[in-house]
Every structure is written in C-alpha cells, then in structure tokens.
C-alpha cells in the first residue's frame, strides 16, 4: 500500500511540476488556469507533422528531442494546446538563429502552399525574462476552422527551446501568451 501511495504522490509531483531543467538552466513555467497536463503528448498531431516534413533535407527537423510538457484546455481537442520541448541546437549552430528562423518561415509557407491552405505568417524577435526568442505566428484559414499557431524558439543552455501553441480564440490566445511571456529562467 505504501508503494502505491508513493507512486501516486510521485506522479502528482511530476504532473504538477512548474520548473523544468534544460542543462544548467531552470525554466519556471505556469500553465494557464483551467488547463491540464496531458500524458500522450499529442502523438497523433506530432506524427502528422513529422510525416509532412520527413522528406525535407534542408533542416535537421528530427533532432534529438526531450519533451518537457503537453498542456490542453480540453481532453480531446487539438486546439488551445501548448507543447514544449528542447532539442540539440544543431540548426542554430549551422545557420545562426536569424537564418534558421528565416528557413523555418520559408518551410512553413511552402508546406501550407502544398496543402493549398491560406496562411498569414509573421515572425518577431522578443525577450522572455531577458532571453531572446523568436515567435513565428501563423494564422491558418483552413476551410473547416480558422486558428493560430505560435512557435517560440530560443537558445537556452546550448539547446533549442521550443514552445508551440495552437489556438482557436482570442481569450485562450491571451491566456497562453501571458503564461509563456511570464516564464522565468535561472
């Protein structure tokens, strides 16, 4: 019985965790209220995206990846979600951050054009707790659903930190954006 209790306690600590270790840096992140941690890491969405990009050789799009978290507002929705992971910084080292971001923007434009889906994509350089990040914001006008994806990319402790969100309304966009911008690094 004690082992079961300890296992449940440990599980709760993992899923309530707000501090993530990226090499020597601690990242403090608080999810929006009424969102919950997912355990499947949106595997269906990730596999679809990987399939779309598997033949592209311009960037190392399948580097070693450590998933930090997957968060959702609703159990079975692909919208109002946040995912974060860190990867090797091979692309940043190869191209430099600015050129890497430009290549990602170009790649996203090409893939959506191939899918015949209209998009409006922008990029912006910002700071989160004094760390430089780029935000690639993509408004997708899919015939079935209009939504926004945002990818925050920064170099933290010689790793590439990615925070990705998929949002379908202004209220959740504000909540998710604030949660990311209020992050702290130590």
Coordinates of N, CA and C in Angstrom, one line a residue:
X1 N 0.8 -1.2 0.0 CA 0.0 0.0 0.0 C 0.9 1.3 0.0
X2 N 1.9 1.3 0.8 CA 2.8 2.4 0.9 C 3.5 2.7 -0.5
X3 N 3.8 1.6 -1.2 CA 4.5 1.8 -2.5 C 3.5 2.4 -3.5
X4 N 2.2 2.0 -3.5 CA 1.2 2.6 -4.3 C 1.1 4.1 -4.0
X5 N 1.0 4.4 -2.7 CA 0.9 5.8 -2.3 C 2.1 6.7 -2.8
X6 N 3.3 6.1 -2.6 CA 4.5 6.9 -3.1 C 4.4 7.0 -4.6
X7 N 4.0 6.0 -5.3 CA 3.9 6.1 -6.8 C 2.9 7.2 -7.2
X8 N 1.8 7.2 -6.5 CA 0.8 8.3 -6.8 C 1.3 9.6 -6.4
X9 N 1.9 9.8 -5.3 CA 2.5 11.0 -4.9 C 3.5 11.5 -5.9
X10 N 4.4 10.6 -6.3 CA 5.5 10.9 -7.3 C 4.8 11.4 -8.6
X11 N 3.8 10.7 -9.1 CA 3.1 11.0 -10.3 C 2.5 12.4 -10.2
X12 N 1.9 12.7 -9.1 CA 1.3 14.0 -8.9 C 2.4 15.1 -8.9
X13 N 3.5 14.9 -8.3 CA 4.6 15.8 -8.3 C 5.1 16.1 -9.8
X14 N 5.2 15.0 -10.6 CA 5.7 15.2 -11.9 C 4.7 16.0 -12.7
X15 N 3.4 15.7 -12.6 CA 2.4 16.4 -13.4 C 2.1 17.8 -12.9
X16 N 2.5 18.1 -11.7 CA 2.3 19.5 -11.1 C 3.5 20.3 -11.3
X17 N 4.6 19.7 -11.8 CA 5.9 20.4 -11.9 C 5.8 21.7 -12.7
X18 N 6.4 22.7 -12.2 CA 6.4 24.0 -12.9 C 7.8 24.4 -13.3
X19 N 8.8 23.7 -12.8 CA 10.2 24.0 -13.1 C 10.8 22.9 -13.9
X20 N 11.4 23.3 -15.0 CA 11.9 22.3 -16.0 C 13.4 22.6 -16.1
X21 N 14.2 21.6 -16.1 CA 15.7 21.7 -16.2 C 16.1 21.5 -17.7
X22 N 16.8 22.5 -18.2 CA 17.4 22.5 -19.5 C 18.9 22.7 -19.3
X23 N 19.6 21.5 -19.3 CA 21.0 21.5 -19.0 C 21.2 22.2 -17.6
X24 N 21.9 23.4 -17.6 CA 22.2 24.0 -16.3 C 21.2 25.1 -16.0
X25 N 20.2 25.3 -16.8 CA 19.2 26.4 -16.6 C 17.9 25.8 -16.1
X26 N 17.3 26.5 -15.2 CA 15.9 26.1 -14.7 C 14.9 27.0 -15.3
X27 N 13.9 26.5 -15.9 CA 12.8 27.2 -16.5 C 11.6 27.1 -15.7
X28 N 11.0 28.2 -15.2 CA 9.8 28.2 -14.4 C 8.7 28.6 -15.3
X29 N 7.7 27.7 -15.5 CA 6.5 27.9 -16.3 C 5.3 27.6 -15.6
X30 N 4.3 28.5 -15.6 CA 3.0 28.2 -15.0 C 1.9 28.1 -16.1
X31 N 1.3 27.0 -16.2 CA 0.2 26.8 -17.2 C -1.0 27.7 -16.9
X32 N -1.7 28.0 -17.9 CA -3.0 28.8 -17.7 C -3.9 28.1 -16.8
X33 N -4.7 28.8 -16.1 CA -5.7 28.2 -15.2 C -6.7 27.4 -16.1
X34 N -7.3 26.4 -15.6 CA -8.3 25.5 -16.3 C -7.7 24.7 -17.4
X35 N -6.3 24.7 -17.5 CA -5.6 23.8 -18.5 C -5.1 22.6 -17.7
X36 N -4.8 21.5 -18.3 CA -4.3 20.4 -17.6 C -3.2 19.7 -18.5
X37 N -2.3 19.0 -17.8 CA -1.2 18.3 -18.4 C -1.7 17.1 -19.1
X38 N -1.2 16.8 -20.3 CA -1.6 15.6 -21.0 C -0.4 14.6 -20.9
X39 N -0.7 13.4 -21.0 CA 0.4 12.4 -21.0 C 0.7 11.8 -22.3
X40 N -0.2 12.0 -23.3 CA 0.1 11.4 -24.6 C 0.9 12.3 -25.6
X41 N 1.2 13.5 -25.1 CA 2.0 14.5 -25.9 C 1.5 14.7 -27.3
X42 N 0.2 14.7 -27.5 CA -0.5 14.9 -28.8 C 0.2 14.1 -29.9
X43 N 0.4 12.8 -29.6 CA 1.1 12.0 -30.5 C 0.6 11.9 -31.9
X44 N -0.8 12.0 -32.1 CA -1.4 12.0 -33.4 C -1.0 13.2 -34.2
X45 N -1.0 14.4 -33.6 CA -0.7 15.6 -34.3 C 0.8 15.6 -34.6
X46 N 1.6 15.2 -33.7 CA 3.1 15.2 -33.9 C 3.4 14.2 -35.1
X47 N 2.8 13.1 -35.1 CA 3.1 12.1 -36.2 C 2.7 12.7 -37.6
X48 N 1.6 13.4 -37.6 CA 1.1 14.0 -38.9 C 2.1 15.1 -39.3
X49 N 2.6 15.9 -38.4 CA 3.6 16.9 -38.7 C 4.9 16.3 -39.2
X50 N 5.3 15.3 -38.5 CA 6.6 14.6 -38.9 C 6.5 14.0 -40.3
X51 N 5.3 13.4 -40.6 CA 5.2 12.8 -41.9 C 5.3 13.9 -43.0
X52 N 4.7 15.1 -42.7 CA 4.7 16.2 -43.7 C 6.1 16.7 -44.0
X53 N 7.0 16.6 -42.9 CA 8.3 17.1 -43.0 C 9.4 16.1 -43.3
X54 N 9.1 14.8 -43.3 CA 10.1 13.8 -43.3 C 11.0 13.8 -44.5
X55 N 10.6 14.3 -45.6 CA 11.5 14.3 -46.8 C 12.3 15.5 -47.0
X56 N 12.0 16.5 -46.1 CA 12.7 17.8 -46.3 C 14.1 17.7 -45.7
X57 N 15.2 17.9 -46.5 CA 16.5 17.7 -46.0 C 17.3 19.1 -45.7
X58 N 16.6 20.2 -45.9 CA 17.2 21.5 -45.7 C 17.6 21.7 -44.2
X59 N 16.7 21.3 -43.3 CA 17.0 21.5 -41.9 C 16.9 20.1 -41.2
X60 N 17.6 20.1 -40.1 CA 17.5 18.9 -39.3 C 16.2 18.9 -38.5
X61 N 15.2 18.4 -39.0 CA 13.8 18.5 -38.4 C 13.5 17.4 -37.4
X62 N 14.4 16.5 -37.3 CA 14.1 15.4 -36.4 C 15.3 15.2 -35.5
X63 N 15.8 16.3 -34.9 CA 16.9 16.1 -33.9 C 16.5 15.5 -32.7
X64 N 17.4 15.1 -31.8 CA 17.1 14.5 -30.5 C 16.2 15.5 -29.8
X65 N 15.1 15.0 -29.3 CA 14.1 15.9 -28.7 C 13.8 15.4 -27.3
X66 N 13.7 16.3 -26.3 CA 13.3 16.0 -25.0 C 12.0 16.8 -24.7
X67 N 10.9 16.1 -24.6 CA 9.6 16.7 -24.4 C 9.5 17.1 -23.0
X68 N 9.2 18.4 -22.8 CA 9.0 18.9 -21.4 C 7.6 18.8 -20.9
X69 N 6.6 19.2 -21.8 CA 5.2 19.0 -21.4 C 4.3 19.2 -22.6
X70 N 3.1 18.7 -22.4 CA 2.0 19.0 -23.3 C 0.8 19.4 -22.4
X71 N 0.1 20.5 -22.8 CA -0.9 21.0 -21.9 C -2.1 21.3 -22.9
X72 N -3.3 21.0 -22.3 CA -4.5 21.3 -23.1 C -5.6 21.9 -22.3
X73 N -6.6 22.5 -22.9 CA -7.7 23.0 -22.2 C -8.8 22.0 -22.2
X74 N -9.0 21.2 -23.2 CA -10.0 20.1 -23.3 C -9.3 18.8 -23.6
X75 N -9.9 17.8 -23.1 CA -9.3 16.4 -23.3 C -9.1 16.0 -24.7
X76 N -10.1 16.1 -25.6 CA -10.0 15.6 -26.9 C -9.9 16.6 -28.0
X77 N -9.3 17.8 -27.7 CA -9.3 18.9 -28.7 C -7.8 19.1 -29.2
X78 N -7.7 19.4 -30.4 CA -6.4 19.8 -31.0 C -6.2 21.3 -31.0
X79 N -7.0 22.0 -30.3 CA -6.9 23.5 -30.2 C -6.8 23.9 -28.7
X80 N -6.2 25.0 -28.5 CA -5.9 25.6 -27.2 C -5.0 24.6 -26.4
X81 N -3.9 24.3 -27.1 CA -2.9 23.4 -26.5 C -1.5 24.1 -26.5
X82 N -0.7 23.6 -25.7 CA 0.7 24.1 -25.6 C 1.6 22.9 -25.4
X83 N 2.7 22.9 -26.2 CA 3.7 21.9 -26.1 C 5.0 22.5 -26.0
X84 N 5.9 21.9 -25.3 CA 7.3 22.4 -25.2 C 8.3 21.3 -25.2
X85 N 9.4 21.5 -25.8 CA 10.5 20.5 -25.8 C 11.8 21.3 -26.1
X86 N 12.9 20.6 -25.8 CA 14.1 21.2 -26.1 C 14.9 20.2 -27.0
X87 N 15.7 20.7 -27.9 CA 16.4 19.9 -28.9 C 17.8 20.3 -28.9
X88 N 18.6 19.6 -29.7 CA 20.0 20.0 -29.9 C 19.9 21.3 -30.6
X89 N 21.0 22.1 -30.5 CA 21.0 23.4 -31.2 C 21.7 23.3 -32.6
X90 N 21.7 22.1 -33.2 CA 22.4 21.9 -34.4 C 22.0 22.9 -35.5
X91 N 20.7 23.1 -35.7 CA 20.3 24.1 -36.7 C 20.8 25.5 -36.4
X92 N 20.7 25.9 -35.1 CA 21.2 27.2 -34.7 C 22.7 27.4 -35.0
X93 N 23.4 26.3 -34.7 CA 24.9 26.4 -34.9 C 25.2 26.4 -36.4
X94 N 24.5 25.7 -37.2 CA 24.7 25.6 -38.6 C 24.4 26.9 -39.3
X95 N 23.3 27.5 -39.0 CA 22.8 28.6 -39.8 C 22.8 30.0 -39.0
X96 N 23.0 29.9 -37.7 CA 22.8 31.1 -36.9 C 21.3 31.3 -36.7
X97 N 20.9 31.9 -35.6 CA 19.5 31.9 -35.2 C 18.6 32.7 -36.2
X98 N 19.1 33.8 -36.7 CA 18.3 34.6 -37.7 C 18.0 33.8 -39.0
X99 N 19.0 33.2 -39.5 CA 18.9 32.4 -40.8 C 18.0 31.2 -40.5
X100 N 18.2 30.5 -39.4 CA 17.4 29.3 -39.1 C 15.9 29.7 -39.0
X101 N 15.6 30.8 -38.4 CA 14.2 31.2 -38.3 C 13.7 31.5 -39.7
X102 N 14.5 32.2 -40.5 CA 14.0 32.5 -41.9 C 13.8 31.2 -42.6
X103 N 14.6 30.2 -42.5 CA 14.4 29.0 -43.2 C 13.2 28.3 -42.7
X104 N 12.9 28.3 -41.4 CA 11.7 27.7 -40.8 C 10.4 28.4 -41.4
X105 N 10.4 29.8 -41.5 CA 9.3 30.5 -42.0 C 9.1 30.1 -43.5
X106 N 10.1 30.0 -44.2 CA 10.0 29.7 -45.7 C 9.5 28.2 -45.8
X107 N 9.9 27.3 -44.9 CA 9.5 25.9 -45.0 C 8.0 25.8 -44.7
X108 N 7.6 26.6 -43.6 CA 6.1 26.6 -43.3 C 5.3 27.1 -44.4
X109 N 5.7 28.2 -45.0 CA 5.0 28.7 -46.2 C 4.8 27.7 -47.3
X110 N 5.9 27.0 -47.6 CA 5.9 26.0 -48.7 C 5.0 24.9 -48.4
X111 N 5.0 24.4 -47.1 CA 4.2 23.2 -46.7 C 2.7 23.6 -46.8
X112 N 2.3 24.8 -46.3 CA 0.9 25.2 -46.4 C 0.5 25.4 -47.8
X113 N 1.4 25.9 -48.6 CA 1.1 26.1 -50.0 C 0.8 24.8 -50.7
X114 N 1.7 23.8 -50.4 CA 1.4 22.4 -50.9 C 0.1 21.9 -50.5
X115 N -0.3 22.2 -49.3 CA -1.6 21.8 -48.8 C -2.8 22.6 -49.3
X116 N -2.5 23.7 -50.0 CA -3.4 24.6 -50.6 C -4.3 25.3 -49.4
X117 N -3.6 25.6 -48.4 CA -4.3 26.2 -47.2 C -3.7 27.6 -47.1
X118 N -4.6 28.6 -47.1 CA -4.1 30.0 -47.0 C -3.6 30.3 -45.6
X119 N -2.5 31.0 -45.5 CA -1.9 31.4 -44.2 C -1.5 32.8 -44.2
X120 N -1.3 33.4 -43.0 CA -0.7 34.7 -42.8 C 0.4 34.5 -41.8
X121 N 1.7 34.5 -42.2 CA 2.7 34.2 -41.2 C 3.6 35.4 -41.0
X122 N 3.9 35.5 -39.7 CA 4.8 36.6 -39.3 C 5.9 36.1 -38.3
X123 N 7.0 36.8 -38.2 CA 8.0 36.5 -37.2 C 8.3 37.7 -36.4
X124 N 8.7 37.5 -35.2 CA 9.0 38.7 -34.3 C 10.1 38.2 -33.3
X125 N 11.0 39.1 -33.1 CA 12.0 38.9 -32.1 C 11.6 39.5 -30.7
X126 N 11.6 38.7 -29.7 CA 11.1 39.2 -28.4 C 12.1 38.7 -27.3
X127 N 11.8 39.1 -26.1 CA 12.5 38.7 -24.9 C 11.6 38.1 -23.9
X128 N 12.0 36.9 -23.4 CA 11.2 36.3 -22.3 C 12.2 36.3 -21.1
X129 N 12.0 37.0 -20.1 CA 12.9 37.1 -18.9 C 14.3 37.3 -19.3
X130 N 14.5 38.2 -20.2 CA 15.9 38.6 -20.7 C 16.5 37.6 -21.7
X131 N 15.8 36.6 -22.1 CA 16.3 35.6 -23.1 C 15.7 35.9 -24.4
X132 N 16.5 35.9 -25.5 CA 16.0 36.2 -26.8 C 15.2 35.0 -27.4
X133 N 14.0 35.3 -27.9 CA 13.2 34.3 -28.5 C 12.7 34.9 -29.8
X134 N 12.4 34.0 -30.8 CA 11.7 34.4 -32.0 C 10.3 33.8 -31.9
X135 N 9.3 34.5 -32.3 CA 8.0 34.0 -32.4 C 7.6 33.9 -33.8
X136 N 7.2 32.7 -34.3 CA 6.7 32.5 -35.6 C 5.2 32.3 -35.4
X137 N 4.4 33.3 -35.9 CA 3.0 33.2 -35.7 C 2.3 33.0 -37.1
X138 N 1.4 32.0 -37.1 CA 0.8 31.6 -38.3 C -0.7 31.5 -38.2
X139 N -1.4 32.4 -38.9 CA -2.9 32.3 -38.8 C -3.3 31.5 -40.0
X140 N -3.9 30.4 -39.7 CA -4.3 29.4 -40.7 C -5.8 29.6 -41.0
X141 N -6.1 29.8 -42.3 CA -7.5 29.9 -42.7 C -8.0 28.6 -43.4
X142 N -8.0 27.6 -42.6 CA -8.5 26.3 -43.1 C -10.0 26.4 -43.4
X143 N -10.5 25.8 -44.5 CA -11.9 25.9 -44.8 C -12.8 25.4 -43.6
X144 N -12.3 24.5 -42.8 CA -13.1 24.0 -41.7 C -12.9 24.8 -40.4
X145 N -11.8 25.4 -40.2 CA -11.5 26.1 -39.0 C -10.4 27.1 -39.1
X146 N -10.6 28.3 -38.6 CA -9.5 29.3 -38.6 C -8.9 29.2 -37.2
X147 N -7.5 29.1 -37.2 CA -6.8 29.0 -36.0 C -5.4 29.6 -36.1
X148 N -4.7 29.8 -35.0 CA -3.4 30.4 -35.0 C -2.4 29.4 -34.3
X149 N -1.3 29.3 -34.9 CA -0.2 28.5 -34.3 C 0.9 29.5 -34.0
X150 N 1.6 29.4 -32.9 CA 2.7 30.2 -32.5 C 3.8 29.3 -32.1
X151 N 5.0 29.5 -32.6 CA 6.2 28.8 -32.2 C 7.2 29.7 -31.6
X152 N 7.5 29.6 -30.4 CA 8.5 30.4 -29.7 C 9.8 29.6 -29.8
X153 N 10.9 30.1 -30.2 CA 12.2 29.4 -30.4 C 13.3 30.3 -29.7
X154 N 14.0 29.7 -28.8 CA 15.1 30.4 -28.2 C 16.2 29.4 -27.9
X155 N 17.4 30.0 -27.7 CA 18.6 29.1 -27.4 C 18.8 29.3 -25.9
X156 N 18.6 28.2 -25.1 CA 18.8 28.2 -23.7 C 19.8 27.1 -23.3
X157 N 20.9 27.4 -22.7 CA 21.9 26.5 -22.2 C 22.4 25.6 -23.4
X158 N 22.7 26.2 -24.5 CA 23.2 25.5 -25.7 C 22.2 24.4 -26.2
X159 N 20.9 24.7 -26.0 CA 19.8 23.8 -26.5 C 18.8 24.7 -27.2
X160 N 18.0 24.2 -28.1 CA 16.9 24.9 -28.7 C 15.7 24.6 -27.9
X161 N 15.1 25.7 -27.3 CA 13.9 25.5 -26.6 C 12.7 25.9 -27.5
X162 N 11.8 25.1 -27.7 CA 10.6 25.4 -28.5 C 9.3 25.3 -27.6
X163 N 8.5 26.3 -27.8 CA 7.2 26.3 -27.1 C 6.2 26.6 -28.2
X164 N 5.3 25.6 -28.4 CA 4.4 25.7 -29.6 C 2.9 25.7 -29.0
X165 N 2.1 26.6 -29.6 CA 0.7 26.6 -29.2 C -0.2 26.6 -30.5
X166 N -1.4 26.0 -30.3 CA -2.4 26.0 -31.3 C -3.6 26.5 -30.7
X167 N -4.2 27.7 -31.2 CA -5.2 28.4 -30.5 C -6.4 28.7 -31.5
X168 N -7.6 28.6 -31.0 CA -8.7 28.9 -31.9 C -9.6 30.1 -31.4
X169 N -9.1 30.9 -30.4 CA -9.9 32.0 -30.0 C -9.1 33.0 -29.3
X170 N -9.5 34.2 -29.2 CA -8.7 35.4 -28.7 C -8.5 35.2 -27.2
X171 N -9.5 34.7 -26.4 CA -9.3 34.6 -25.0 C -8.2 33.6 -24.6
X172 N -8.2 32.5 -25.2 CA -7.2 31.5 -25.0 C -5.8 31.9 -25.5
X173 N -5.8 32.7 -26.6 CA -4.6 33.2 -27.1 C -3.9 34.1 -26.1
X174 N -4.7 34.9 -25.4 CA -4.2 35.9 -24.4 C -3.7 35.1 -23.2
X175 N -4.5 34.1 -22.8 CA -4.0 33.3 -21.6 C -2.7 32.5 -21.9
X176 N -2.6 31.9 -23.0 CA -1.4 31.1 -23.4 C -0.2 32.1 -23.6
X177 N -0.4 33.2 -24.3 CA 0.7 34.1 -24.5 C 1.2 34.6 -23.2
X178 N 0.3 35.0 -22.3 CA 0.7 35.6 -21.0 C 1.5 34.5 -20.2
X179 N 1.0 33.3 -20.2 CA 1.7 32.2 -19.5 C 3.1 32.0 -20.0
X180 N 3.3 32.1 -21.3 CA 4.7 31.9 -21.9 C 5.5 33.2 -21.6
X181 N 5.0 34.4 -21.8 CA 5.8 35.6 -21.5 C 6.1 35.8 -20.1
X182 N 5.4 35.2 -19.1 CA 5.7 35.3 -17.7 C 6.7 34.2 -17.2
X183 N 7.2 33.4 -18.1 CA 8.2 32.4 -17.8 C 9.4 33.1 -17.1
X184 N 10.2 32.3 -16.4 CA 11.4 32.8 -15.7 C 12.5 31.8 -16.0
X185 N 13.7 32.3 -16.2 CA 14.9 31.4 -16.3 C 15.9 31.7 -15.3
X186 N 16.5 30.7 -14.7 CA 17.5 30.9 -13.6 C 18.7 30.0 -13.9

